[in-house]
Amino acid sequence: MQLVILAGGKGTRLGLTDIPKPMCPIEGIPQLERQILLAKKYGIEEIFLLEGYLAHVISDYFGNGERFGVKIHHIVEQAPLGTAGALSLIKDKLTNRFMVFYGDVVMDFDIESMQKFDEQEPSVGTLLIHPNNHPYDSDLLEVKDDKIIAFHTKPHDSQKNYHNLVNAAVYILSPEIFEFIENGKQQDFGKDIFPKVLQSGKILRGYKSAEYIKDMGTKDRLPKICEDVAKGRVKRLNKKNPRPAIFLDRDGVLIKDMDKNPVVENFELLEDVEDAIKKINQSGYLAIVVTNQPMIAKGFVTFSDVDDVHKKLETQLGKSGAYLDDIYFCPHHPDKGYEGEIPELKIVCDCRKPKPGMLLKAAQDYHIDLEKSWMIGDRETDIKAGRAAGCKTILVGDMQSSEKANYQYKNLSAAVNYILEQQK
Ligand SMILES: [Zn+2]
């Protein structure tokens, strides 16, 4: 696969004056070199660098790429063309699916896993997407069955709730994308091109990742990123390495139990949940919700009602800088014969807790080390599911359970504090 790196950025916000942004050293190695080495590790050997500002600094350093074991082409844009416009300069050279990086994104991710996902179904492109800790001022997108169905650019309507999913600026694109890019005109992927692809009815897919992928950002944020690189945090989060998770039941753990009417109007976040999730986010554990929503099968609520609750949950958490890595829910229920039920959902499934199906699916999707993971819930079914998946378990609340959880705490915050204390 060929790789294009957009390397035309100025380093003004980083206080750089004599080098372009992608040449900013991180732990002594230019950021761009780190990206090239990552690509090389996954067998990418032909790289196009789209340069602008202080282009000679980049070409002097990398030359034809021989020193790095790759073939590098330098393309210099005369005037800034935006992220997509610049690509039109080399459209004749990109004849197969190719990958795009933004030169100012610090990352380490499993390129092979993304390629496999990309190959599953035809599309104009696959975008790597993830939640972040400031969704309120990020461009967000919406995904259904792995397909991107909407882009919500900022500023957001404060009355509305959104899923916390952000374009991480890593793409695999088909040459078909050039049908949507005009030659020599300033255009951006996020603002101009991807929305156009959706409008045309063609398909863009979203590949979810919990790996470390962060814009170098500003002078204030850079030291934190350098520290993450130095401490091995960036490499460690690559999906090739197994990771522990904290699985969370939803009702009674994160939000107030809504009993028979789980709709967004009855949504209420429980105390200290934002802080607890934020601590999980900073710990290296994944935060993954696994919840039974049998009211869908029973016909009391729709998929869209449940989705509204999840949007609200993600929006509320996002305001405090907390995020969930993913939410898995089971819409099924086994007992047939009720008025208004959805027959095809009235089945004995593998995902309804106490079965461990949702945890096992998440483990597959995110390469989770189940033995090092925890399930936190307020019911016996949670404890059984956690144990069946091979996780340690914590029961929260005052319920007496015949199924012995490993520990019991009064709420999520206390449970998370215990786990993170153990981790130390
Ligand atoms: Zn199910």
Tab-separated table of C-alpha atoms and ligand atoms in Angstrom:
chain	number	residue	atom	x	y	z
A	1	MET	CA	0.000	0.000	0.000
A	2	GLN	CA	1.154	3.546	-0.754
A	3	LEU	CA	1.104	6.222	1.926
A	4	VAL	CA	0.569	9.959	1.574
A	5	ILE	CA	1.631	12.201	4.443
A	6	LEU	CA	0.366	15.771	4.571
A	7	ALA	CA	3.460	17.565	5.762
A	8	GLY	CA	2.784	21.179	4.852
A	9	GLY	CA	1.927	22.472	8.322
A	10	LYS	CA	3.533	25.512	9.916
A	11	GLY	CA	4.609	25.168	13.490
A	12	THR	CA	3.354	28.525	14.680
A	13	ARG	CA	1.243	27.152	17.539
A	14	LEU	CA	4.214	25.105	18.684
A	15	GLY	CA	6.497	28.138	18.578
A	16	LEU	CA	8.629	26.665	15.767
A	17	THR	CA	10.257	29.177	13.418
A	18	ASP	CA	12.972	27.417	11.433
A	19	ILE	CA	11.359	24.017	10.811
A	20	PRO	CA	7.898	22.952	9.594
A	21	LYS	CA	5.542	21.373	12.108
A	22	PRO	CA	6.060	17.705	11.099
A	23	MET	CA	9.796	18.104	11.749
A	24	CYS	CA	9.151	18.970	15.398
A	25	PRO	CA	11.379	16.679	17.441
A	26	ILE	CA	9.708	14.371	19.924
A	27	GLU	CA	12.178	12.737	22.246
A	28	GLY	CA	14.908	13.685	19.786
A	29	ILE	CA	13.280	12.188	16.684
A	30	PRO	CA	11.322	14.297	14.178
A	31	GLN	CA	7.615	13.534	14.325
A	32	LEU	CA	7.549	12.771	10.594
A	33	GLU	CA	10.319	10.208	10.961
A	34	ARG	CA	8.263	8.442	13.622
A	35	GLN	CA	5.360	8.154	11.170
A	36	ILE	CA	7.608	6.876	8.393
A	37	LEU	CA	9.082	4.243	10.690
A	38	LEU	CA	5.598	3.162	11.766
A	39	ALA	CA	4.522	2.735	8.141
A	40	LYS	CA	7.710	0.844	7.306
A	41	LYS	CA	7.060	-1.542	10.196
A	42	TYR	CA	3.794	-2.555	8.512
A	43	GLY	CA	5.370	-3.051	5.113
A	44	ILE	CA	4.529	0.297	3.504
A	45	GLU	CA	7.477	1.221	1.326
A	46	GLU	CA	6.356	3.986	-0.990
A	47	ILE	CA	5.621	7.313	0.659
A	48	PHE	CA	4.537	10.636	-0.825
A	49	LEU	CA	5.300	13.676	1.307
A	50	LEU	CA	3.139	16.675	0.449
A	51	GLU	CA	5.159	19.655	1.573
A	52	GLY	CA	4.754	23.398	1.593
A	53	TYR	CA	6.185	25.598	4.292
A	54	LEU	CA	9.998	25.140	4.578
A	55	ALA	CA	9.792	22.109	2.296
A	56	HIS	CA	13.571	21.996	1.863
A	57	VAL	CA	14.037	21.107	5.540
A	58	ILE	CA	12.045	17.932	4.935
A	59	SER	CA	13.660	16.985	1.636
A	60	ASP	CA	17.160	17.637	3.005
A	61	TYR	CA	16.486	15.353	5.956
A	62	PHE	CA	14.766	12.418	4.249
A	63	GLY	CA	16.219	12.548	0.736
A	64	ASN	CA	14.894	9.647	-1.348
A	65	GLY	CA	14.195	7.628	1.791
A	66	GLU	CA	16.949	5.082	1.262
A	67	ARG	CA	18.366	5.743	4.727
A	68	PHE	CA	14.991	4.723	6.201
A	69	GLY	CA	14.421	1.720	3.958
A	70	VAL	CA	11.556	3.332	2.050
A	71	LYS	CA	11.035	5.170	-1.228
A	72	ILE	CA	10.104	8.810	-0.645
A	73	HIS	CA	8.670	11.259	-3.181
A	74	HIS	CA	8.639	14.955	-2.294
A	75	ILE	CA	5.814	17.061	-3.682
A	76	VAL	CA	5.729	20.757	-2.940
A	77	GLU	CA	2.468	22.713	-3.109
A	78	GLN	CA	2.937	26.263	-4.292
A	79	ALA	CA	-0.094	27.599	-2.444
A	80	PRO	CA	-1.870	25.896	0.484
A	81	LEU	CA	-4.549	23.623	-0.968
A	82	GLY	CA	-6.023	22.176	2.214
A	83	THR	CA	-5.829	18.527	3.177
A	84	ALA	CA	-7.657	17.196	0.110
A	85	GLY	CA	-6.657	19.783	-2.491
A	86	ALA	CA	-2.994	18.893	-2.093
A	87	LEU	CA	-3.722	15.280	-2.888
A	88	SER	CA	-4.932	16.134	-6.372
A	89	LEU	CA	-1.292	16.961	-7.247
A	90	ILE	CA	-0.453	13.243	-7.237
A	91	LYS	CA	-3.677	11.624	-8.308
A	92	ASP	CA	-2.041	9.966	-11.326
A	93	LYS	CA	0.350	8.150	-9.037
A	94	LEU	CA	-2.271	6.745	-6.676
A	95	THR	CA	-3.907	3.969	-8.606
A	96	ASN	CA	-4.770	1.541	-5.796
A	97	ARG	CA	-6.152	2.029	-2.296
A	98	PHE	CA	-3.736	4.216	-0.364
A	99	MET	CA	-3.314	5.450	3.164
A	100	VAL	CA	-3.286	9.075	4.371
A	101	PHE	CA	-1.623	10.452	7.520
A	102	TYR	CA	-1.553	14.025	8.760
A	103	GLY	CA	2.036	14.890	9.567
A	104	ASP	CA	1.246	16.424	12.933
A	105	VAL	CA	-0.505	13.431	14.492
A	106	VAL	CA	1.462	11.490	17.089
A	107	MET	CA	0.373	7.882	16.925
A	108	ASP	CA	1.099	4.206	17.013
A	109	PHE	CA	-1.620	1.933	15.714
A	110	ASP	CA	-2.088	-1.489	14.177
A	111	ILE	CA	-2.151	-0.654	10.471
A	112	GLU	CA	-2.702	-4.305	9.579
A	113	SER	CA	-5.906	-4.464	11.615
A	114	MET	CA	-7.256	-1.339	9.904
A	115	GLN	CA	-6.377	-2.754	6.486
A	116	LYS	CA	-8.241	-5.965	7.283
A	117	PHE	CA	-11.296	-3.965	8.291
A	118	ASP	CA	-11.017	-1.891	5.115
A	119	GLU	CA	-10.958	-5.026	2.970
A	120	GLN	CA	-14.149	-6.458	4.511
A	121	GLU	CA	-16.473	-4.386	2.350
A	122	PRO	CA	-16.185	-2.074	-0.631
A	123	SER	CA	-16.146	1.661	0.120
A	124	VAL	CA	-14.691	4.938	-1.082
A	125	GLY	CA	-12.717	5.040	2.133
A	126	THR	CA	-12.214	3.942	5.714
A	127	LEU	CA	-11.717	6.599	8.393
A	128	LEU	CA	-10.093	5.783	11.681
A	129	ILE	CA	-12.420	7.124	14.373
A	130	HIS	CA	-12.312	7.370	18.145
A	131	PRO	CA	-13.850	9.146	21.113
A	132	ASN	CA	-11.889	12.017	22.654
A	133	ASN	CA	-11.974	14.015	25.877
A	134	HIS	CA	-13.308	17.220	24.322
A	135	PRO	CA	-16.152	16.203	21.977
A	136	TYR	CA	-17.988	19.506	22.594
A	137	ASP	CA	-15.438	21.401	20.490
A	138	SER	CA	-14.609	18.620	18.018
A	139	ASP	CA	-16.124	17.754	14.650
A	140	LEU	CA	-18.179	14.644	15.343
A	141	LEU	CA	-19.552	11.895	13.187
A	142	GLU	CA	-22.144	9.192	13.391
A	143	VAL	CA	-21.801	5.541	12.441
A	144	LYS	CA	-24.277	2.751	11.828
A	145	ASP	CA	-23.197	-0.824	11.059
A	146	ASP	CA	-19.649	0.445	10.485
A	147	LYS	CA	-20.854	2.947	7.883
A	148	ILE	CA	-20.579	6.677	8.432
A	149	ILE	CA	-24.044	8.184	8.186
A	150	ALA	CA	-23.488	11.809	9.251
A	151	PHE	CA	-20.901	14.486	9.955
A	152	HIS	CA	-21.633	17.066	12.632
A	153	THR	CA	-19.208	19.952	12.345
A	154	LYS	CA	-18.700	22.333	15.249
A	155	PRO	CA	-20.148	24.446	16.736
A	156	HIS	CA	-22.728	21.983	18.037
A	157	ASP	CA	-26.304	22.690	19.000
A	158	SER	CA	-26.184	22.824	22.804
A	159	GLN	CA	-29.734	21.474	22.983
A	160	LYS	CA	-28.756	18.287	21.169
A	161	ASN	CA	-26.835	15.189	22.195
A	162	TYR	CA	-24.212	13.494	20.073
A	163	HIS	CA	-22.149	10.346	20.065
A	164	ASN	CA	-18.560	11.019	21.004
A	165	LEU	CA	-16.858	9.920	17.793
A	166	VAL	CA	-14.168	11.954	16.131
A	167	ASN	CA	-12.266	11.686	12.856
A	168	ALA	CA	-8.713	10.838	13.934
A	169	ALA	CA	-7.227	11.935	10.582
A	170	VAL	CA	-6.008	8.536	9.383
A	171	TYR	CA	-7.623	7.238	6.194
A	172	ILE	CA	-7.492	4.423	3.702
A	173	LEU	CA	-8.910	5.767	0.441
A	174	SER	CA	-9.840	4.409	-2.938
A	175	PRO	CA	-8.723	6.403	-6.007
A	176	GLU	CA	-12.474	6.945	-6.432
A	177	ILE	CA	-12.055	9.777	-3.929
A	178	PHE	CA	-10.639	11.929	-6.761
A	179	GLU	CA	-14.126	12.127	-8.288
A	180	PHE	CA	-14.910	14.382	-5.347
A	181	ILE	CA	-11.763	16.524	-5.314
A	182	GLU	CA	-11.395	19.453	-7.685
A	183	ASN	CA	-7.961	20.100	-9.157
A	184	GLY	CA	-5.953	22.944	-7.717
A	185	LYS	CA	-8.672	24.215	-5.389
A	186	GLN	CA	-8.365	24.532	-1.623
A	187	GLN	CA	-10.459	21.756	-0.030
A	188	ASP	CA	-10.464	19.789	3.187
A	189	PHE	CA	-11.408	16.170	3.707
A	190	GLY	CA	-13.450	16.741	6.850
A	191	LYS	CA	-15.287	19.880	5.768
A	192	ASP	CA	-15.661	19.453	2.023
A	193	ILE	CA	-14.879	16.038	0.619
A	194	PHE	CA	-16.303	13.440	3.014
A	195	PRO	CA	-19.718	15.151	3.317
A	196	LYS	CA	-19.832	15.226	-0.510
A	197	VAL	CA	-19.133	11.491	-0.670
A	198	LEU	CA	-22.006	10.811	1.739
A	199	GLN	CA	-24.354	13.050	-0.238
A	200	SER	CA	-23.577	11.083	-3.371
A	201	GLY	CA	-24.812	7.944	-1.635
A	202	LYS	CA	-21.388	6.311	-1.750
A	203	ILE	CA	-19.951	4.572	1.261
A	204	LEU	CA	-17.426	5.692	3.848
A	205	ARG	CA	-16.711	3.310	6.694
A	206	GLY	CA	-15.608	4.066	10.245
A	207	TYR	CA	-12.940	1.951	11.902
A	208	LYS	CA	-13.030	2.361	15.667
A	209	SER	CA	-9.766	2.415	17.527
A	210	ALA	CA	-8.745	2.934	21.145
A	211	GLU	CA	-5.091	3.407	20.252
A	212	TYR	CA	-2.984	6.500	20.898
A	213	ILE	CA	-3.611	8.987	18.105
A	214	LYS	CA	-3.257	12.654	19.030
A	215	ASP	CA	-2.633	15.912	17.260
A	216	MET	CA	0.576	17.545	18.542
A	217	GLY	CA	-1.608	20.554	19.211
A	218	THR	CA	-0.160	23.541	20.973
A	219	LYS	CA	2.930	24.469	22.942
A	220	ASP	CA	1.098	23.640	26.196
A	221	ARG	CA	-0.039	20.189	25.113
A	222	LEU	CA	3.243	19.085	23.542
A	223	PRO	CA	5.182	18.269	26.749
A	224	LYS	CA	2.438	15.825	27.802
A	225	ILE	CA	2.644	14.087	24.418
A	226	CYS	CA	6.453	13.895	24.639
A	227	GLU	CA	6.092	12.357	28.078
A	228	ASP	CA	3.627	9.770	26.732
A	229	VAL	CA	6.127	8.836	24.017
A	230	ALA	CA	9.003	8.678	26.506
A	231	LYS	CA	7.070	6.464	28.913
A	232	GLY	CA	6.100	4.041	26.145
A	233	ARG	CA	2.399	4.852	26.480
A	234	VAL	CA	1.984	5.586	22.768
A	235	LYS	CA	3.466	2.240	21.666
A	236	ARG	CA	1.791	0.268	24.431
A	237	LEU	CA	-1.706	1.223	23.269
A	238	ASN	CA	-1.129	-0.312	19.822
A	239	LYS	CA	-3.823	-2.951	19.333
A	240	LYS	CA	-1.179	-5.626	18.773
A	241	ASN	CA	-0.685	-5.483	22.550
A	242	PRO	CA	-3.488	-6.902	24.692
A	243	ARG	CA	-5.104	-4.377	27.018
A	244	PRO	CA	-7.214	-4.678	30.137
A	245	ALA	CA	-10.724	-3.241	30.283
A	246	ILE	CA	-13.192	-2.220	32.918
A	247	PHE	CA	-16.603	-3.418	31.747
A	248	LEU	CA	-19.460	-1.372	33.099
A	249	ASP	CA	-23.086	-2.174	33.461
A	250	ARG	CA	-25.204	0.845	32.530
A	251	ASP	CA	-28.394	1.105	34.621
A	252	GLY	CA	-27.703	1.326	38.331
A	253	VAL	CA	-23.971	1.810	37.783
A	254	LEU	CA	-23.583	4.799	35.442
A	255	ILE	CA	-27.124	6.097	35.350
A	256	LYS	CA	-30.211	5.806	37.490
A	257	ASP	CA	-32.198	2.664	36.814
A	258	MET	CA	-35.022	3.704	34.483
A	259	ASP	CA	-37.083	0.587	35.145
A	260	LYS	CA	-39.875	0.146	32.635
A	261	ASN	CA	-39.271	3.355	30.751
A	262	PRO	CA	-35.669	3.673	29.595
A	263	VAL	CA	-36.021	6.837	27.525
A	264	VAL	CA	-33.835	9.913	27.458
A	265	GLU	CA	-36.361	12.011	29.437
A	266	ASN	CA	-35.678	9.790	32.459
A	267	PHE	CA	-31.910	9.962	32.099
A	268	GLU	CA	-29.966	10.809	35.220
A	269	LEU	CA	-26.252	10.328	35.653
A	270	LEU	CA	-25.284	8.893	39.058
A	271	GLU	CA	-22.977	10.730	41.423
A	272	ASP	CA	-19.243	10.981	40.663
A	273	VAL	CA	-19.584	8.919	37.486
A	274	GLU	CA	-17.765	11.500	35.332
A	275	ASP	CA	-14.739	11.483	37.615
A	276	ALA	CA	-14.664	7.702	37.848
A	277	ILE	CA	-14.739	7.319	34.049
A	278	LYS	CA	-12.083	9.990	33.657
A	279	LYS	CA	-9.841	8.061	36.004
A	280	ILE	CA	-10.383	4.918	33.926
A	281	ASN	CA	-9.522	6.887	30.762
A	282	GLN	CA	-6.238	8.021	32.251
A	283	SER	CA	-5.316	4.601	33.612
A	284	GLY	CA	-4.760	2.544	30.460
A	285	TYR	CA	-7.889	0.457	31.105
A	286	LEU	CA	-10.576	0.635	28.435
A	287	ALA	CA	-13.997	1.825	29.626
A	288	ILE	CA	-16.620	-0.347	27.943
A	289	VAL	CA	-20.334	-0.480	28.691
A	290	VAL	CA	-22.178	-3.801	28.387
A	291	THR	CA	-25.899	-3.494	28.951
A	292	ASN	CA	-29.047	-5.618	28.527
A	293	GLN	CA	-31.838	-3.628	26.876
A	294	PRO	CA	-34.664	-6.180	26.623
A	295	MET	CA	-37.257	-3.385	26.448
A	296	ILE	CA	-36.426	-3.209	22.736
A	297	ALA	CA	-37.478	-6.824	22.174
A	298	LYS	CA	-40.535	-6.286	24.347
A	299	GLY	CA	-41.569	-3.380	22.114
A	300	PHE	CA	-41.574	-0.757	24.892
A	301	VAL	CA	-38.743	1.265	23.358
A	302	THR	CA	-37.042	1.403	19.955
A	303	PHE	CA	-33.388	1.160	18.925
A	304	SER	CA	-33.511	4.887	18.406
A	305	ASP	CA	-34.738	5.474	22.011
A	306	VAL	CA	-31.777	3.509	23.315
A	307	ASP	CA	-29.450	5.374	20.973
A	308	ASP	CA	-30.777	8.690	22.335
A	309	VAL	CA	-29.913	7.597	25.872
A	310	HIS	CA	-26.395	6.696	24.751
A	311	LYS	CA	-25.952	10.008	22.969
A	312	LYS	CA	-27.009	11.795	26.141
A	313	LEU	CA	-24.643	9.663	28.233
A	314	GLU	CA	-21.705	10.361	25.913
A	315	THR	CA	-22.495	14.071	25.705
A	316	GLN	CA	-22.814	14.452	29.481
A	317	LEU	CA	-19.572	12.589	30.130
A	318	GLY	CA	-17.852	14.559	27.371
A	319	LYS	CA	-18.619	17.856	29.090
A	320	SER	CA	-16.391	16.689	31.947
A	321	GLY	CA	-13.679	15.332	29.673
A	322	ALA	CA	-14.661	11.686	30.221
A	323	TYR	CA	-15.430	9.159	27.497
A	324	LEU	CA	-16.484	5.553	26.950
A	325	ASP	CA	-14.393	3.532	24.543
A	326	ASP	CA	-17.491	1.697	23.391
A	327	ILE	CA	-21.031	0.668	24.304
A	328	TYR	CA	-22.368	-2.826	23.610
A	329	PHE	CA	-26.023	-3.584	24.223
A	330	CYS	CA	-28.208	-6.649	23.902
A	331	PRO	CA	-31.678	-5.855	22.471
A	332	HIS	CA	-32.943	-9.418	22.880
A	333	HIS	CA	-35.231	-11.205	25.306
A	334	PRO	CA	-35.976	-14.936	25.408
A	335	ASP	CA	-39.658	-15.202	26.394
A	336	LYS	CA	-42.121	-15.007	23.514
A	337	GLY	CA	-45.815	-14.324	23.494
A	338	TYR	CA	-46.345	-10.719	24.565
A	339	GLU	CA	-48.329	-8.029	22.852
A	340	GLY	CA	-46.242	-5.502	20.921
A	341	GLU	CA	-43.058	-7.566	21.043
A	342	ILE	CA	-40.562	-7.688	18.176
A	343	PRO	CA	-40.579	-11.377	17.179
A	344	GLU	CA	-37.102	-11.425	15.618
A	345	LEU	CA	-35.574	-10.076	18.838
A	346	LYS	CA	-37.381	-12.573	21.032
A	347	ILE	CA	-34.626	-15.114	20.877
A	348	VAL	CA	-32.207	-16.916	23.097
A	349	CYS	CA	-29.033	-15.041	22.176
A	350	ASP	CA	-25.412	-15.215	23.235
A	351	CYS	CA	-25.147	-11.588	24.264
A	352	ARG	CA	-27.746	-11.221	27.017
A	353	LYS	CA	-26.032	-11.205	30.416
A	354	PRO	CA	-25.436	-13.475	32.356
A	355	LYS	CA	-23.921	-14.798	29.124
A	356	PRO	CA	-20.555	-13.256	28.379
A	357	GLY	CA	-21.197	-12.575	24.649
A	358	MET	CA	-20.830	-8.796	24.774
A	359	LEU	CA	-17.605	-9.001	26.762
A	360	LEU	CA	-16.197	-11.591	24.387
A	361	LYS	CA	-17.129	-9.508	21.341
A	362	ALA	CA	-15.457	-6.449	22.871
A	363	ALA	CA	-12.403	-8.540	23.682
A	364	GLN	CA	-12.167	-9.491	20.032
A	365	ASP	CA	-12.747	-5.958	18.746
A	366	TYR	CA	-10.208	-4.313	21.076
A	367	HIS	CA	-7.797	-7.166	21.827
A	368	ILE	CA	-8.672	-7.169	25.522
A	369	ASP	CA	-6.847	-9.221	28.114
A	370	LEU	CA	-9.901	-10.611	29.933
A	371	GLU	CA	-7.939	-12.063	32.818
A	372	LYS	CA	-6.667	-8.610	33.709
A	373	SER	CA	-10.095	-7.046	33.210
A	374	TRP	CA	-12.949	-6.231	35.558
A	375	MET	CA	-16.719	-6.282	35.359
A	376	ILE	CA	-18.575	-3.783	37.535
A	377	GLY	CA	-22.313	-4.261	37.914
A	378	ASP	CA	-25.194	-3.977	40.332
A	379	ARG	CA	-26.832	-7.354	39.626
A	380	GLU	CA	-26.087	-11.014	39.778
A	381	THR	CA	-26.296	-11.278	35.990
A	382	ASP	CA	-23.367	-8.841	35.717
A	383	ILE	CA	-21.250	-10.843	38.109
A	384	LYS	CA	-22.058	-14.088	36.304
A	385	ALA	CA	-21.259	-12.558	32.906
A	386	GLY	CA	-18.005	-11.097	34.172
A	387	ARG	CA	-16.959	-14.357	35.678
A	388	ALA	CA	-17.953	-16.357	32.590
A	389	ALA	CA	-15.686	-14.090	30.536
A	390	GLY	CA	-12.816	-14.716	32.941
A	391	CYS	CA	-12.788	-11.242	34.506
A	392	LYS	CA	-12.630	-10.174	38.108
A	393	THR	CA	-15.906	-8.754	39.365
A	394	ILE	CA	-17.189	-5.989	41.588
A	395	LEU	CA	-20.769	-5.658	42.733
A	396	VAL	CA	-21.869	-2.089	43.453
A	397	GLY	CA	-24.781	-1.028	45.635
A	398	ASP	CA	-26.243	-2.796	48.650
A	399	MET	CA	-27.791	-5.799	46.922
A	400	GLN	CA	-27.084	-9.138	48.530
A	401	SER	CA	-26.007	-11.563	45.880
A	402	SER	CA	-25.744	-15.318	46.074
A	403	GLU	CA	-23.230	-15.066	43.246
A	404	LYS	CA	-20.132	-14.016	45.061
A	405	ALA	CA	-18.444	-11.088	43.369
A	406	ASN	CA	-14.745	-10.667	44.137
A	407	TYR	CA	-15.540	-7.382	45.888
A	408	GLN	CA	-18.455	-5.149	46.747
A	409	TYR	CA	-18.431	-1.339	46.918
A	410	LYS	CA	-21.090	1.255	47.412
A	411	ASN	CA	-20.761	2.872	43.973
A	412	LEU	CA	-18.746	3.103	40.779
A	413	SER	CA	-16.351	5.670	42.115
A	414	ALA	CA	-15.336	3.489	45.079
A	415	ALA	CA	-15.020	0.437	42.812
A	416	VAL	CA	-12.789	2.245	40.324
A	417	ASN	CA	-10.627	3.661	43.098
A	418	TYR	CA	-10.090	0.139	44.379
A	419	ILE	CA	-9.115	-1.228	40.953
A	420	LEU	CA	-6.680	1.597	40.263
A	421	GLU	CA	-5.177	1.220	43.712
A	422	GLN	CA	-4.572	-2.469	42.920
A	423	GLN	CA	-2.988	-1.550	39.602
A	424	LYS	CA	-0.313	0.468	41.396
B	1	ZN	ZN	-28.649	-10.555	22.938
